[in-house]
Amino acid sequence: MRPTSFSSFAQALTSVDATRSAPPTPSELITNRILIYFTSRCRIEALKASLVTSLKCILAEPATIERELPSLSMQAPFTTSCPPKFAENTQVFFLIGAPRCGTTALSQYLRAHRLICFSEPKEPHFYATDLPGMRFAKTEFEYYENCFSSYNPHQHRVVGEGSVWYLFSREAIPQILTRHPAAKFIAMVRNPLEMVPSFHQKAFESLDEDVAHFPTAWELRSCRRQGKRIPPQCREPSLLDYGNVARLGEQIERFFALVPGDQRLVIVYDDFARNPRQTYQETIKFLGLPDDDRVDFPKINQNRRVYSQRLLQWAWQPPAVLRNIAERLRQLLKLKRLGVLPKIRSILVKNSHPAPLSDDIRKSMHEEYDKDIELLERLLQRDLSNWRNP
């Protein structure tokens, strides 16, 4: 008989094979993790049936797990029976990149609109299955239930997320359209000679890059295409090919071939930086929402300089002993978080523009991008000659 209350349900789970004296098996460890997770989320009552089914599969043989729970595999993230949690009339949209083109600022502005539910974190990269190192959410449950936990069907008419590598990915947009055929897409583009140095600076801050000097990192791109000189902390080596990641003409051409015209919007960073209010209004209109009369558009996620990557790495990944001490202190003080490491990181990273490009690097980048910029001009039917080599 299925348990009829939260306490009896939890008791039923924890009593599974409790009399065994042998060490717990991997399947039992997974079971315990599932119990802890669902208990902490306080959603047991709504998920009893699906959790009991999952529990039976977990306690079965591995072959049964793969057959009955294919969503546990990273290679099959869309086969789970967990449906999207959004109301049928909810508009879904995706802010698909490119990186360092203003997506963080625009997402923050959109997040503040009372009719929009924006994902947390901003960039789950769930659908970018060809970029596994960037994926925060790897199953549909993680994606829909965790990233959109603030969704309120009685308030939110629009739901969106801002994974900046969807435009670069070859798999993300087709898989989004399979799940959400009526989804809307917003792409943001920028002069590659501005975008790439800014992205390099961000990659160095996030420990994906270990070469602080941009000209040196730029010259390493062919070497890295061969899988060489990849930093050990890099989540996705293909993103260190700076020549490839900023071919926005190719990416927009692929984007246009997949998404109908009435479901897509392309924003040029120059316009956004010059008049964020107008760009915001156009975006709100594209999403079918009323203007909320927002007038404050602060600069967000500006370029930053890292003063010591070694110390920053320590601040991102402190030794286990320090993590344990901090966790005990947090529990003793009954705080949600101590906030010490974010403070240290803020000291080590300060707002700073990338260094000016040398003539040689500028020439090399124009050789890499000018034809692609011409393609982007034709696609957008817009003059971008100021991006190209004079």
GROMACS .gro file of C-alpha atoms in nm:
model
  390
    1MET     CA    1   0.000   0.000   0.000
    2ARG     CA    2   0.130   0.346  -0.087
    3PRO     CA    3   0.211   0.565   0.221
    4THR     CA    4  -0.047   0.834   0.285
    5SER     CA    5   0.160   1.099   0.462
    6PHE     CA    6   0.499   1.265   0.435
    7SER     CA    7   0.639   1.094   0.746
    8SER     CA    8   0.511   0.748   0.655
    9PHE     CA    9   0.643   0.784   0.302
   10ALA     CA   10   0.990   0.883   0.424
   11GLN     CA   11   0.982   0.598   0.676
   12ALA     CA   12   0.892   0.350   0.404
   13LEU     CA   13   1.185   0.462   0.195
   14THR     CA   14   1.443   0.452   0.472
   15SER     CA   15   1.329   0.108   0.589
   16VAL     CA   16   1.409  -0.062   0.257
   17ASP     CA   17   1.635  -0.355   0.341
   18ALA     CA   18   1.737  -0.175   0.663
   19THR     CA   19   1.823  -0.497   0.845
   20ARG     CA   20   2.121  -0.578   0.624
   21SER     CA   21   2.460  -0.565   0.799
   22ALA     CA   22   2.662  -0.551   0.476
   23PRO     CA   23   2.788  -0.215   0.346
   24PRO     CA   24   2.532  -0.030   0.127
   25THR     CA   25   2.543  -0.103  -0.245
   26PRO     CA   26   2.572   0.173  -0.506
   27SER     CA   27   2.201   0.135  -0.577
   28GLU     CA   28   2.118   0.187  -0.210
   29LEU     CA   29   2.343   0.493  -0.195
   30ILE     CA   30   2.156   0.638  -0.491
   31THR     CA   31   1.829   0.564  -0.313
   32ASN     CA   32   1.945   0.755  -0.005
   33ARG     CA   33   2.048   1.052  -0.217
   34ILE     CA   34   1.707   1.059  -0.381
   35LEU     CA   35   1.540   1.051  -0.040
   36ILE     CA   36   1.754   1.338   0.089
   37TYR     CA   37   1.688   1.544  -0.219
   38PHE     CA   38   1.313   1.506  -0.229
   39THR     CA   39   1.279   1.550   0.145
   40SER     CA   40   1.473   1.878   0.130
   41ARG     CA   41   1.259   2.001  -0.157
   42CYS     CA   42   0.937   1.927   0.033
   43ARG     CA   43   0.763   1.794  -0.276
   44ILE     CA   44   0.700   1.439  -0.163
   45GLU     CA   45   0.322   1.452  -0.176
   46ALA     CA   46   0.319   1.566  -0.538
   47LEU     CA   47   0.581   1.312  -0.649
   48LYS     CA   48   0.495   0.995  -0.456
   49ALA     CA   49   0.401   0.781  -0.752
   50SER     CA   50   0.697   0.874  -0.972
   51LEU     CA   51   0.946   0.837  -0.685
   52VAL     CA   52   0.818   0.491  -0.588
   53THR     CA   53   0.855   0.380  -0.950
   54SER     CA   54   1.208   0.524  -0.963
   55LEU     CA   55   1.296   0.355  -0.634
   56LYS     CA   56   1.192   0.014  -0.765
   57CYS     CA   57   1.412   0.065  -1.070
   58ILE     CA   58   1.709   0.178  -0.863
   59LEU     CA   59   1.689  -0.133  -0.643
   60ALA     CA   60   1.674  -0.355  -0.951
   61GLU     CA   61   1.960  -0.477  -1.167
   62PRO     CA   62   2.166  -0.218  -1.365
   63ALA     CA   63   2.018  -0.339  -1.693
   64THR     CA   64   1.671  -0.268  -1.559
   65ILE     CA   65   1.779   0.082  -1.457
   66GLU     CA   66   1.897   0.162  -1.808
   67ARG     CA   67   1.580   0.015  -1.959
   68GLU     CA   68   1.324   0.176  -1.730
   69LEU     CA   69   1.502   0.501  -1.639
   70PRO     CA   70   1.681   0.617  -1.956
   71SER     CA   71   1.675   0.974  -1.825
   72LEU     CA   72   1.957   0.882  -1.584
   73SER     CA   73   2.188   0.872  -1.887
   74MET     CA   74   2.346   1.191  -2.014
   75GLN     CA   75   2.308   1.058  -2.367
   76ALA     CA   76   1.929   1.039  -2.341
   77PRO     CA   77   1.811   1.348  -2.148
   78PHE     CA   78   1.478   1.384  -2.327
   79THR     CA   79   1.330   1.038  -2.285
   80THR     CA   80   1.215   1.082  -1.925
   81SER     CA   81   0.843   1.070  -1.858
   82CYS     CA   82   0.861   1.386  -1.646
   83PRO     CA   83   0.661   1.645  -1.844
   84PRO     CA   84   0.732   2.019  -1.852
   85LYS     CA   85   0.572   2.189  -1.554
   86PHE     CA   86   0.451   2.496  -1.745
   87ALA     CA   87   0.086   2.571  -1.811
   88GLU     CA   88  -0.028   2.496  -2.164
   89ASN     CA   89  -0.061   2.861  -2.267
   90THR     CA   90   0.281   2.964  -2.128
   91GLN     CA   91   0.520   3.116  -2.384
   92VAL     CA   92   0.868   2.965  -2.363
   93PHE     CA   93   1.172   3.157  -2.487
   94PHE     CA   94   1.547   3.107  -2.504
   95LEU     CA   95   1.816   3.375  -2.494
   96ILE     CA   96   2.071   3.169  -2.688
   97GLY     CA   97   2.386   3.382  -2.690
   98ALA     CA   98   2.637   3.467  -2.801
   99PRO     CA   99   2.856   3.508  -2.490
  100ARG     CA  100   2.979   3.856  -2.396
  101CYS     CA  101   2.710   4.015  -2.612
  102GLY     CA  102   2.488   4.156  -2.337
  103THR     CA  103   2.285   3.845  -2.252
  104THR     CA  104   2.342   3.871  -1.876
  105ALA     CA  105   2.222   4.231  -1.863
  106LEU     CA  106   1.917   4.161  -2.079
  107SER     CA  107   1.830   3.852  -1.875
  108GLN     CA  108   1.844   4.056  -1.553
  109TYR     CA  109   1.611   4.316  -1.699
  110LEU     CA  110   1.368   4.048  -1.818
  111ARG     CA  111   1.385   3.863  -1.487
  112ALA     CA  112   1.247   4.171  -1.310
  113HIS     CA  113   0.930   4.172  -1.523
  114ARG     CA  114   0.650   4.034  -1.307
  115LEU     CA  115   0.507   3.821  -1.590
  116ILE     CA  116   0.838   3.648  -1.669
  117CYS     CA  117   0.989   3.350  -1.489
  118PHE     CA  118   1.359   3.332  -1.573
  119SER     CA  119   1.569   3.026  -1.495
  120GLU     CA  120   1.805   3.006  -1.200
  121PRO     CA  121   2.085   2.967  -1.285
  122LYS     CA  122   2.069   3.176  -1.599
  123GLU     CA  123   2.262   2.922  -1.809
  124PRO     CA  124   2.156   2.561  -1.745
  125HIS     CA  125   2.264   2.455  -2.097
  126PHE     CA  126   2.037   2.152  -2.069
  127TYR     CA  127   1.981   2.118  -2.443
  128ALA     CA  128   2.349   2.162  -2.541
  129THR     CA  129   2.417   1.789  -2.536
  130ASP     CA  130   2.719   1.836  -2.765
  131LEU     CA  131   2.880   2.056  -2.497
  132PRO     CA  132   2.856   1.824  -2.193
  133GLY     CA  133   3.101   2.022  -1.983
  134MET     CA  134   2.870   2.326  -1.983
  135ARG     CA  135   2.551   2.146  -1.879
  136PHE     CA  136   2.428   2.242  -1.532
  137ALA     CA  137   2.111   2.035  -1.569
  138LYS     CA  138   2.143   1.688  -1.719
  139THR     CA  139   1.792   1.545  -1.677
  140GLU     CA  140   1.452   1.692  -1.748
  141PHE     CA  141   1.363   1.677  -1.382
  142GLU     CA  142   1.669   1.879  -1.284
  143TYR     CA  143   1.595   2.125  -1.561
  144TYR     CA  144   1.223   2.188  -1.524
  145GLU     CA  145   1.183   2.139  -1.151
  146ASN     CA  146   1.505   2.297  -1.023
  147CYS     CA  147   1.586   2.571  -1.272
  148PHE     CA  148   1.227   2.699  -1.279
  149SER     CA  149   1.130   2.639  -0.917
  150SER     CA  150   0.992   2.994  -0.889
  151TYR     CA  151   0.743   2.939  -1.171
  152ASN     CA  152   0.386   3.036  -1.078
  153PRO     CA  153   0.122   2.938  -1.336
  154HIS     CA  154  -0.115   3.200  -1.195
  155GLN     CA  155   0.136   3.481  -1.250
  156HIS     CA  156   0.393   3.397  -1.516
  157ARG     CA  157   0.285   3.414  -1.878
  158VAL     CA  158   0.637   3.372  -2.014
  159VAL     CA  159   0.920   3.139  -1.909
  160GLY     CA  160   1.277   3.175  -2.033
  161GLU     CA  161   1.641   3.089  -1.986
  162GLY     CA  162   1.972   3.229  -2.110
  163SER     CA  163   2.220   2.956  -2.206
  164VAL     CA  164   2.471   3.150  -2.416
  165TRP     CA  165   2.617   2.846  -2.597
  166TYR     CA  166   2.290   2.736  -2.758
  167LEU     CA  167   2.369   2.950  -3.063
  168PHE     CA  168   2.711   2.783  -3.098
  169SER     CA  169   2.577   2.433  -3.029
  170ARG     CA  170   2.464   2.223  -3.325
  171GLU     CA  171   2.224   2.015  -3.116
  172ALA     CA  172   2.055   2.261  -2.879
  173ILE     CA  173   1.810   2.441  -3.107
  174PRO     CA  174   1.682   2.128  -3.288
  175GLN     CA  175   1.620   1.958  -2.952
  176ILE     CA  176   1.447   2.268  -2.812
  177LEU     CA  177   1.214   2.275  -3.113
  178THR     CA  178   1.137   1.907  -3.063
  179ARG     CA  179   1.025   1.975  -2.707
  180HIS     CA  180   0.885   2.328  -2.759
  181PRO     CA  181   0.787   2.379  -3.126
  182ALA     CA  182   0.642   2.726  -3.057
  183ALA     CA  183   0.942   2.848  -2.856
  184LYS     CA  184   1.080   3.194  -2.927
  185PHE     CA  185   1.451   3.264  -2.958
  186ILE     CA  186   1.659   3.575  -2.892
  187ALA     CA  187   2.016   3.595  -3.024
  188MET     CA  188   2.261   3.874  -2.951
  189VAL     CA  189   2.565   3.944  -3.170
  190ARG     CA  190   2.869   4.166  -3.130
  191ASN     CA  191   3.181   4.269  -3.318
  192PRO     CA  192   3.412   3.965  -3.281
  193LEU     CA  193   3.711   4.192  -3.217
  194GLU     CA  194   3.532   4.307  -2.899
  195MET     CA  195   3.357   3.983  -2.812
  196VAL     CA  196   3.658   3.748  -2.823
  197PRO     CA  197   3.897   3.943  -2.592
  198SER     CA  198   3.608   3.989  -2.351
  199PHE     CA  199   3.525   3.619  -2.363
  200HIS     CA  200   3.892   3.530  -2.309
  201GLN     CA  201   3.896   3.749  -1.998
  202LYS     CA  202   3.583   3.574  -1.869
  203ALA     CA  203   3.725   3.229  -1.946
  204PHE     CA  204   4.038   3.315  -1.748
  205GLU     CA  205   3.822   3.427  -1.456
  206SER     CA  206   3.620   3.103  -1.462
  207LEU     CA  207   3.942   2.893  -1.475
  208ASP     CA  208   3.855   2.753  -1.819
  209GLU     CA  209   4.159   2.938  -1.955
  210ASP     CA  210   4.504   2.948  -1.798
  211VAL     CA  211   4.676   3.192  -2.037
  212ALA     CA  212   4.626   3.547  -1.911
  213HIS     CA  213   4.778   3.717  -2.217
  214PHE     CA  214   4.511   3.730  -2.491
  215PRO     CA  215   4.750   3.746  -2.793
  216THR     CA  216   4.918   3.428  -2.670
  217ALA     CA  217   4.583   3.254  -2.618
  218TRP     CA  218   4.473   3.369  -2.966
  219GLU     CA  219   4.780   3.211  -3.126
  220LEU     CA  220   4.710   2.883  -2.943
  221ARG     CA  221   4.374   2.828  -3.112
  222SER     CA  222   4.504   2.590  -3.383
  223CYS     CA  223   4.696   2.392  -3.123
  224ARG     CA  224   4.386   2.360  -2.908
  225ARG     CA  225   4.178   2.237  -3.201
  226GLN     CA  226   4.403   1.932  -3.182
  227GLY     CA  227   4.335   1.889  -2.811
  228LYS     CA  228   4.670   2.027  -2.696
  229ARG     CA  229   4.746   2.290  -2.430
  230ILE     CA  230   4.404   2.247  -2.269
  231PRO     CA  231   4.393   2.372  -1.907
  232PRO     CA  232   4.309   2.095  -1.657
  233GLN     CA  233   4.016   2.297  -1.517
  234CYS     CA  234   3.860   2.366  -1.858
  235ARG     CA  235   3.501   2.246  -1.872
  236GLU     CA  236   3.465   2.239  -2.251
  237PRO     CA  237   3.786   2.246  -2.460
  238SER     CA  238   3.610   2.329  -2.787
  239LEU     CA  239   3.524   2.674  -2.648
  240LEU     CA  240   3.891   2.769  -2.635
  241ASP     CA  241   3.898   2.776  -3.015
  242TYR     CA  242   3.854   3.152  -3.017
  243GLY     CA  243   3.842   3.165  -3.395
  244ASN     CA  244   3.545   2.929  -3.412
  245VAL     CA  245   3.332   3.049  -3.120
  246ALA     CA  246   3.286   3.399  -3.269
  247ARG     CA  247   3.189   3.303  -3.625
  248LEU     CA  248   2.850   3.457  -3.567
  249GLY     CA  249   2.760   3.468  -3.935
  250GLU     CA  250   2.777   3.089  -3.961
  251GLN     CA  251   2.588   3.047  -3.634
  252ILE     CA  252   2.311   3.290  -3.731
  253GLU     CA  253   2.280   3.127  -4.074
  254ARG     CA  254   2.225   2.789  -3.906
  255PHE     CA  255   1.984   2.953  -3.662
  256PHE     CA  256   1.778   3.109  -3.942
  257ALA     CA  257   1.757   2.775  -4.124
  258LEU     CA  258   1.602   2.612  -3.817
  259VAL     CA  259   1.373   2.876  -3.665
  260PRO     CA  260   1.082   3.051  -3.843
  261GLY     CA  261   1.106   3.428  -3.878
  262ASP     CA  262   0.822   3.504  -3.637
  263GLN     CA  263   0.992   3.300  -3.362
  264ARG     CA  264   1.331   3.471  -3.367
  265LEU     CA  265   1.482   3.806  -3.276
  266VAL     CA  266   1.841   3.915  -3.333
  267ILE     CA  267   1.983   4.203  -3.127
  268VAL     CA  268   2.304   4.380  -3.224
  269TYR     CA  269   2.507   4.464  -2.915
  270ASP     CA  270   2.585   4.816  -3.046
  271ASP     CA  271   2.212   4.900  -3.040
  272PHE     CA  272   2.167   4.750  -2.695
  273ALA     CA  273   2.460   4.943  -2.549
  274ARG     CA  274   2.347   5.268  -2.710
  275ASN     CA  275   1.977   5.245  -2.613
  276PRO     CA  276   1.897   4.961  -2.369
  277ARG     CA  277   1.547   5.096  -2.308
  278GLN     CA  278   1.451   5.067  -2.674
  279THR     CA  279   1.602   4.719  -2.705
  280TYR     CA  280   1.418   4.611  -2.392
  281GLN     CA  281   1.086   4.738  -2.529
  282GLU     CA  282   1.140   4.553  -2.857
  283THR     CA  283   1.217   4.235  -2.667
  284ILE     CA  284   0.909   4.265  -2.444
  285LYS     CA  285   0.693   4.323  -2.750
  286PHE     CA  286   0.847   4.020  -2.923
  287LEU     CA  287   0.752   3.809  -2.621
  288GLY     CA  288   0.394   3.936  -2.632
  289LEU     CA  289   0.407   4.117  -2.299
  290PRO     CA  290   0.303   4.466  -2.192
  291ASP     CA  291   0.572   4.722  -2.120
  292ASP     CA  292   0.638   4.753  -1.746
  293ASP     CA  293   0.774   5.109  -1.786
  294ARG     CA  294   1.121   5.011  -1.669
  295VAL     CA  295   1.360   5.307  -1.687
  296ASP     CA  296   1.665   5.183  -1.492
  297PHE     CA  297   1.916   4.983  -1.697
  298PRO     CA  298   2.240   4.949  -1.498
  299LYS     CA  299   2.551   4.796  -1.649
  300ILE     CA  300   2.579   4.429  -1.554
  301ASN     CA  301   2.854   4.168  -1.594
  302GLN     CA  302   3.119   4.411  -1.714
  303ASN     CA  303   3.467   4.301  -1.820
  304ARG     CA  304   3.684   4.209  -1.523
  305ARG     CA  305   4.049   4.148  -1.454
  306VAL     CA  306   4.181   3.865  -1.237
  307TYR     CA  307   4.470   3.966  -1.012
  308SER     CA  308   4.572   3.612  -0.917
  309GLN     CA  309   4.427   3.304  -1.083
  310ARG     CA  310   4.593   3.075  -0.828
  311LEU     CA  311   4.422   3.250  -0.538
  312LEU     CA  312   4.099   3.266  -0.737
  313GLN     CA  313   4.115   2.891  -0.793
  314TRP     CA  314   4.157   2.846  -0.417
  315ALA     CA  315   3.853   3.070  -0.361
  316TRP     CA  316   3.645   2.866  -0.604
  317GLN     CA  317   3.772   2.528  -0.482
  318PRO     CA  318   3.894   2.559  -0.121
  319PRO     CA  319   4.052   2.257   0.054
  320ALA     CA  320   3.810   2.005   0.200
  321VAL     CA  321   3.914   2.083   0.558
  322LEU     CA  322   3.823   2.450   0.513
  323ARG     CA  323   3.493   2.357   0.351
  324ASN     CA  324   3.407   2.137   0.647
  325ILE     CA  325   3.497   2.410   0.897
  326ALA     CA  326   3.291   2.665   0.705
  327GLU     CA  327   2.993   2.430   0.688
  328ARG     CA  328   3.000   2.367   1.064
  329LEU     CA  329   3.029   2.740   1.130
  330ARG     CA  330   2.737   2.810   0.898
  331GLN     CA  331   2.524   2.555   1.081
  332LEU     CA  332   2.628   2.691   1.421
  333LEU     CA  333   2.533   3.045   1.320
  334LYS     CA  334   2.215   2.919   1.149
  335LEU     CA  335   2.297   3.106   0.827
  336LYS     CA  336   2.194   3.015   0.475
  337ARG     CA  337   2.548   3.096   0.360
  338LEU     CA  338   2.855   3.260   0.511
  339GLY     CA  339   2.944   3.467   0.206
  340VAL     CA  340   3.318   3.459   0.276
  341LEU     CA  341   3.433   3.310  -0.053
  342PRO     CA  342   3.225   3.544  -0.272
  343LYS     CA  343   3.382   3.833  -0.082
  344ILE     CA  344   3.732   3.697  -0.145
  345ARG     CA  345   3.650   3.647  -0.514
  346SER     CA  346   3.525   4.004  -0.540
  347ILE     CA  347   3.861   4.124  -0.405
  348LEU     CA  348   4.056   3.916  -0.655
  349VAL     CA  349   3.847   4.023  -0.956
  350LYS     CA  350   3.788   4.387  -1.048
  351ASN     CA  351   3.616   4.562  -1.338
  352SER     CA  352   3.866   4.625  -1.615
  353HIS     CA  353   3.853   4.652  -1.994
  354PRO     CA  354   4.068   4.415  -2.202
  355ALA     CA  355   4.401   4.558  -2.316
  356PRO     CA  356   4.396   4.727  -2.660
  357LEU     CA  357   4.471   4.493  -2.949
  358SER     CA  358   4.804   4.526  -3.125
  359ASP     CA  359   4.805   4.590  -3.499
  360ASP     CA  360   4.927   4.234  -3.568
  361ILE     CA  361   4.654   4.072  -3.359
  362ARG     CA  362   4.390   4.301  -3.507
  363LYS     CA  363   4.504   4.205  -3.858
  364SER     CA  364   4.498   3.835  -3.771
  365MET     CA  365   4.146   3.863  -3.628
  366HIS     CA  366   4.020   4.052  -3.933
  367GLU     CA  367   4.157   3.774  -4.155
  368GLU     CA  368   3.969   3.525  -3.938
  369TYR     CA  369   3.634   3.706  -3.924
  370ASP     CA  370   3.582   3.952  -4.210
  371LYS     CA  371   3.415   3.705  -4.448
  372ASP     CA  372   3.195   3.580  -4.167
  373ILE     CA  373   3.095   3.940  -4.085
  374GLU     CA  374   2.997   3.989  -4.450
  375LEU     CA  375   2.773   3.682  -4.421
  376LEU     CA  376   2.617   3.827  -4.106
  377GLU     CA  377   2.554   4.155  -4.288
  378ARG     CA  378   2.360   3.974  -4.561
  379LEU     CA  379   2.157   3.773  -4.311
  380LEU     CA  380   2.064   4.075  -4.099
  381GLN     CA  381   2.041   4.308  -4.400
  382ARG     CA  382   2.244   4.558  -4.207
  383ASP     CA  383   2.568   4.748  -4.263
  384LEU     CA  384   2.839   4.620  -4.029
  385SER     CA  385   3.133   4.768  -4.219
  386ASN     CA  386   3.264   4.928  -3.900
  387TRP     CA  387   3.328   4.573  -3.773
  388ARG     CA  388   3.540   4.481  -4.074
  389ASN     CA  389   3.893   4.579  -4.165
  390PRO     CA  390   3.895   4.944  -4.281
   0.00000   0.00000   0.00000
